[in-house]
Amino acid sequence: MLLPAPMPDTAAKLIDYHCHLDLYPDFEAQFRRVAAQQIATLAVTTTPQAWRKNLELASNAPTVRVALGLHPQLAGQYPTDLALFERYLSEARYVGEVGLDAGPQYYRSYTQQKIVFESVLRLCAEAGGKILSVHSVRSHRDVLDLVERYLADTSNRVVLHWFSGSAADARRAVELGCYFSINRMMLVKRDSTLVRLLPRHRILTETDGPFTHIESRVMVPADVGHTVSLLSECLGLDLTSTVGLLKRNLITLEGEHDLLALSSPA
Ligand code: MN
């Protein structure tokens, strides 16, 4: 009798670990497409008000992990969001987009952002086992201080999204156990020196669609293939090795969860 053939290696080939699927005009199609294209996608959200709808959209899209979010650019705009975040947190394995933004447009709400982000981190620390996609625009030191204060020695993992801190910030983030989701813009600008400094076992890829563009159109998750190819040049690896590296990193980060596992309660 023949032994069953090993499972074909059809698991996700590409990883988009920070994408706002629900913000595309054709969001329903986007969820279906990333599943059909086998793209492991972290669907981040900007408000916990979007949680249930995203879960529903992902229920037929097994490559999508939905993240419970409370975006720093919205922090303070919806006073009930923190209570909603707390209410849904036990249902979420992934948290994001959360973090801080001290850019000129959002600096005014920075104090409020810190209050919200600290509450988010405190709740994650209590819950444990979360993977957080974290925004850190012009606030690298504060973000790392808070991650250290609340999440050090917990079972939570932080993925710094589109990180643009200094080499020293990056080293500190690495010591804190952080991963980095590499955006295409980190590879086409001078930032690629930073990418080269990061330990290879801590990197993933992302699009941050629909807020990013490629060839004057809005990026979609499948465009992360361009990022992987730029990354392979940056690292001096061939494409197959780079894809393999990213996949191993995802498996390590997500632990025993299958590459195609549904975003399910922890
Ligand atoms: Mn984002």
Coordinates of C-alpha atoms and ligand atoms in Angstrom, one line a residue:
M1 CA 0.0 0.0 0.0
L2 CA 1.3 3.4 -0.9
L3 CA 1.9 5.9 1.8
P4 CA -0.2 9.1 1.5
A5 CA 1.8 11.7 -0.4
P6 CA 3.1 14.5 1.8
M7 CA 0.9 17.6 1.8
P8 CA 1.9 19.8 -1.1
D9 CA 3.5 22.9 0.0
T10 CA 0.6 25.2 -0.9
A11 CA 0.6 27.2 2.3
A12 CA 0.9 30.9 2.1
K13 CA 3.8 32.0 -0.1
L14 CA 3.6 35.7 0.7
I15 CA 3.1 37.5 4.0
D16 CA 1.4 40.9 4.4
Y17 CA 1.6 41.4 8.1
H18 CA 0.0 44.8 8.2
C19 CA -2.8 45.6 5.8
H20 CA -6.1 47.5 6.3
L21 CA -8.2 45.1 4.3
D22 CA -11.4 46.7 5.6
L23 CA -10.5 50.1 4.2
Y24 CA -10.4 49.2 0.5
P25 CA -13.6 50.3 -1.3
D26 CA -14.0 46.6 -2.4
F27 CA -13.1 45.2 1.0
E28 CA -15.2 42.0 0.6
A29 CA -13.3 41.1 -2.6
Q30 CA -10.0 41.8 -0.9
F31 CA -10.7 39.3 1.8
R32 CA -11.6 36.7 -0.8
R33 CA -8.6 37.5 -2.9
V34 CA -6.0 37.1 -0.2
A35 CA -7.5 33.8 0.6
A36 CA -7.4 32.7 -3.0
Q37 CA -3.9 34.0 -3.4
Q38 CA -2.8 32.2 -0.2
I39 CA -1.4 35.4 1.2
A40 CA -0.9 35.2 5.0
T41 CA -2.5 38.6 5.9
L42 CA -2.7 40.4 9.2
A43 CA -5.8 42.5 8.7
V44 CA -5.3 45.3 11.1
T45 CA -8.2 47.6 12.1
T46 CA -8.3 51.2 13.4
T47 CA -11.1 50.9 15.8
P48 CA -12.6 48.1 17.9
Q49 CA -16.0 49.0 16.3
A50 CA -14.7 47.2 13.2
W51 CA -13.8 44.0 15.0
R52 CA -17.0 41.9 14.5
K53 CA -17.4 42.8 10.9
N54 CA -13.8 41.9 10.1
L55 CA -14.1 38.6 11.9
E56 CA -17.2 37.9 9.8
L57 CA -15.3 38.8 6.6
A58 CA -12.4 36.6 7.6
S59 CA -14.6 33.6 8.4
N60 CA -14.3 32.4 4.8
A61 CA -10.7 33.7 4.3
P62 CA -8.5 31.2 6.2
T63 CA -5.2 33.1 5.4
V64 CA -6.5 36.2 7.2
R65 CA -5.7 36.9 10.8
V66 CA -7.8 39.8 12.1
A67 CA -6.3 42.2 14.6
L68 CA -8.2 44.2 17.2
G69 CA -7.1 47.8 16.8
L70 CA -7.2 51.2 18.3
H71 CA -5.2 53.5 16.0
P72 CA -3.2 56.3 17.6
Q73 CA -4.4 58.7 15.0
L74 CA -8.0 58.1 16.2
A75 CA -7.1 57.8 19.9
G76 CA -9.5 60.1 21.9
Q77 CA -11.9 60.6 19.0
Y78 CA -14.3 57.8 20.2
P79 CA -14.3 57.8 24.0
T80 CA -16.0 54.4 24.1
D81 CA -13.4 52.6 22.0
L82 CA -11.2 51.6 24.9
A83 CA -14.1 49.9 26.7
L84 CA -14.9 48.1 23.4
F85 CA -11.3 47.1 23.0
E86 CA -11.3 45.7 26.5
R87 CA -14.6 43.8 25.8
Y88 CA -13.3 42.1 22.6
L89 CA -9.7 41.5 23.7
S90 CA -10.4 38.0 25.0
E91 CA -11.6 37.1 21.4
A92 CA -8.4 38.4 19.8
R93 CA -5.1 36.7 19.3
Y94 CA -3.8 39.7 17.2
V95 CA -3.9 43.3 18.3
G96 CA -3.3 46.3 15.9
E97 CA -3.0 48.8 14.8
V98 CA -2.0 50.4 18.1
G99 CA 0.9 52.6 19.1
L100 CA 1.9 56.2 19.1
D101 CA 2.2 59.0 16.5
A102 CA 4.1 62.2 17.3
G103 CA 4.0 63.4 13.7
P104 CA 3.0 67.1 13.2
Q105 CA -0.6 66.1 12.3
Y106 CA -1.2 64.1 15.5
Y107 CA 1.1 65.6 18.0
R108 CA -1.8 67.5 19.6
S109 CA -3.4 64.2 20.8
Y110 CA -0.1 62.7 21.9
T111 CA -1.0 62.8 25.7
Q112 CA -4.3 61.1 25.0
Q113 CA -2.6 58.6 22.7
K114 CA -0.2 57.6 25.5
I115 CA -3.1 57.1 27.9
V116 CA -4.8 54.8 25.3
F117 CA -1.7 52.9 24.3
E118 CA -0.7 52.3 28.0
S119 CA -4.2 51.0 28.7
V120 CA -3.9 48.7 25.6
L121 CA -0.5 47.4 26.7
R122 CA -1.7 46.9 30.3
L123 CA -4.7 44.9 29.1
C124 CA -2.5 42.8 26.8
A125 CA 0.0 42.2 29.6
E126 CA -2.9 40.9 31.8
A127 CA -4.3 38.7 29.0
G128 CA -1.0 37.4 27.5
G129 CA -0.4 35.5 24.3
K130 CA -1.2 38.4 21.9
I131 CA 0.7 39.5 18.8
L132 CA 0.7 43.3 18.5
S133 CA 1.2 45.3 15.3
V134 CA 2.6 48.6 16.6
H135 CA 2.8 52.0 15.0
S136 CA 5.7 54.2 16.2
V137 CA 5.9 57.3 14.0
R138 CA 8.4 59.8 15.6
S139 CA 7.8 58.1 18.9
H140 CA 10.3 55.2 18.9
R141 CA 11.7 55.8 22.3
D142 CA 8.3 56.2 24.0
V143 CA 6.9 53.1 22.3
L144 CA 9.9 51.0 23.3
D145 CA 9.8 52.4 26.9
L146 CA 6.2 51.4 27.2
V147 CA 6.7 48.0 25.5
E148 CA 9.5 47.3 28.0
R149 CA 7.4 48.5 31.0
Y150 CA 4.3 46.6 30.2
L151 CA 5.2 43.6 28.0
A152 CA 8.7 42.5 29.1
D153 CA 8.6 39.0 30.5
T154 CA 5.0 38.4 29.2
S155 CA 4.0 36.0 26.5
N156 CA 3.0 38.8 24.1
R157 CA 5.0 39.6 21.0
V158 CA 5.4 42.9 19.3
V159 CA 5.8 43.5 15.6
L160 CA 7.0 47.0 14.8
H161 CA 5.2 48.1 11.7
W162 CA 7.1 50.3 9.2
F163 CA 9.8 51.0 11.8
S164 CA 11.9 54.1 11.1
G165 CA 13.9 54.6 14.3
S166 CA 17.6 54.8 14.7
A167 CA 20.0 51.9 14.7
A168 CA 20.2 52.2 18.5
D169 CA 16.4 52.1 18.7
A170 CA 16.4 49.0 16.5
R171 CA 19.0 47.3 18.7
R172 CA 16.9 48.0 21.7
A173 CA 13.7 46.7 20.0
V174 CA 15.6 43.5 19.1
E175 CA 16.6 43.0 22.7
L176 CA 13.0 43.5 23.7
G177 CA 12.1 40.6 21.4
C178 CA 10.4 42.7 18.8
Y179 CA 9.8 41.6 15.2
F180 CA 9.7 44.1 12.3
S181 CA 7.2 44.1 9.4
I182 CA 9.2 45.6 6.5
N183 CA 7.4 48.0 4.3
R184 CA 8.4 48.6 0.7
M185 CA 9.2 52.2 1.5
M186 CA 11.9 51.0 3.9
L187 CA 13.7 49.4 1.0
V188 CA 13.4 52.0 -1.7
K189 CA 14.7 54.8 0.5
R190 CA 17.9 55.2 2.5
D191 CA 16.2 53.2 5.3
S192 CA 17.4 50.0 3.7
T193 CA 20.6 50.4 5.8
L194 CA 18.4 49.9 8.8
V195 CA 16.8 46.8 7.3
R196 CA 20.3 45.3 6.9
L197 CA 21.0 45.9 10.6
L198 CA 17.9 43.8 11.7
P199 CA 18.4 40.2 12.6
R200 CA 17.0 38.1 9.7
H201 CA 15.0 35.9 12.0
R202 CA 13.0 38.9 13.2
I203 CA 11.6 40.2 9.9
L204 CA 8.3 39.9 8.1
T205 CA 6.8 41.9 5.2
E206 CA 3.8 44.2 5.0
T207 CA 2.1 46.6 2.6
D208 CA 0.1 49.0 4.9
G209 CA -2.4 49.1 2.0
P210 CA -4.5 51.0 1.1
F211 CA -2.3 53.8 2.4
T212 CA 0.6 53.0 0.1
H213 CA 1.1 53.2 -3.6
I214 CA 3.1 51.4 -6.2
E215 CA 3.4 52.5 -9.9
S216 CA 0.8 55.3 -9.1
R217 CA -1.9 52.9 -7.9
V218 CA -3.0 51.8 -4.4
M219 CA -1.0 48.8 -3.2
V220 CA -2.8 45.5 -2.6
P221 CA -1.5 42.5 -0.6
A222 CA -0.3 40.7 -3.7
D223 CA 2.1 43.6 -4.2
V224 CA 4.1 42.5 -1.2
G225 CA 5.8 40.3 -3.8
H226 CA 7.7 43.4 -4.9
T227 CA 8.7 44.0 -1.3
V228 CA 10.0 40.4 -1.0
S229 CA 12.1 40.8 -4.1
L230 CA 13.6 44.2 -2.9
L231 CA 14.2 42.5 0.4
S232 CA 16.0 39.6 -1.2
E233 CA 18.4 42.1 -3.0
C234 CA 18.9 44.0 0.3
L235 CA 19.8 40.8 2.2
G236 CA 21.8 39.3 -0.7
L237 CA 19.6 36.2 -0.7
D238 CA 17.8 34.6 -3.6
L239 CA 14.1 34.9 -3.8
T240 CA 13.3 31.3 -2.7
S241 CA 15.5 31.6 0.4
T242 CA 13.9 35.0 1.2
V243 CA 10.4 33.5 0.9
G244 CA 11.5 30.6 3.1
L245 CA 13.1 32.8 5.7
L246 CA 9.9 34.9 6.0
K247 CA 7.8 31.8 6.3
R248 CA 10.0 30.4 9.0
N249 CA 9.8 33.7 10.9
L250 CA 6.0 33.7 10.7
I251 CA 5.8 30.1 12.0
T252 CA 8.2 31.0 14.8
L253 CA 6.3 34.1 15.7
E254 CA 2.9 32.4 15.7
G255 CA 4.2 29.4 17.5
E256 CA 2.2 26.3 17.0
H257 CA -0.5 28.1 15.0
D258 CA -0.7 26.8 11.5
L259 CA 0.4 29.2 8.8
L260 CA -3.2 29.2 7.5
A261 CA -4.9 29.2 10.9
L262 CA -7.9 31.3 11.3
S263 CA -7.6 34.2 13.6
S264 CA -9.1 32.5 16.6
P265 CA -9.4 33.2 20.3
A266 CA -6.1 32.6 22.2
Ligands
MN1 MN -1.4 51.0 9.1

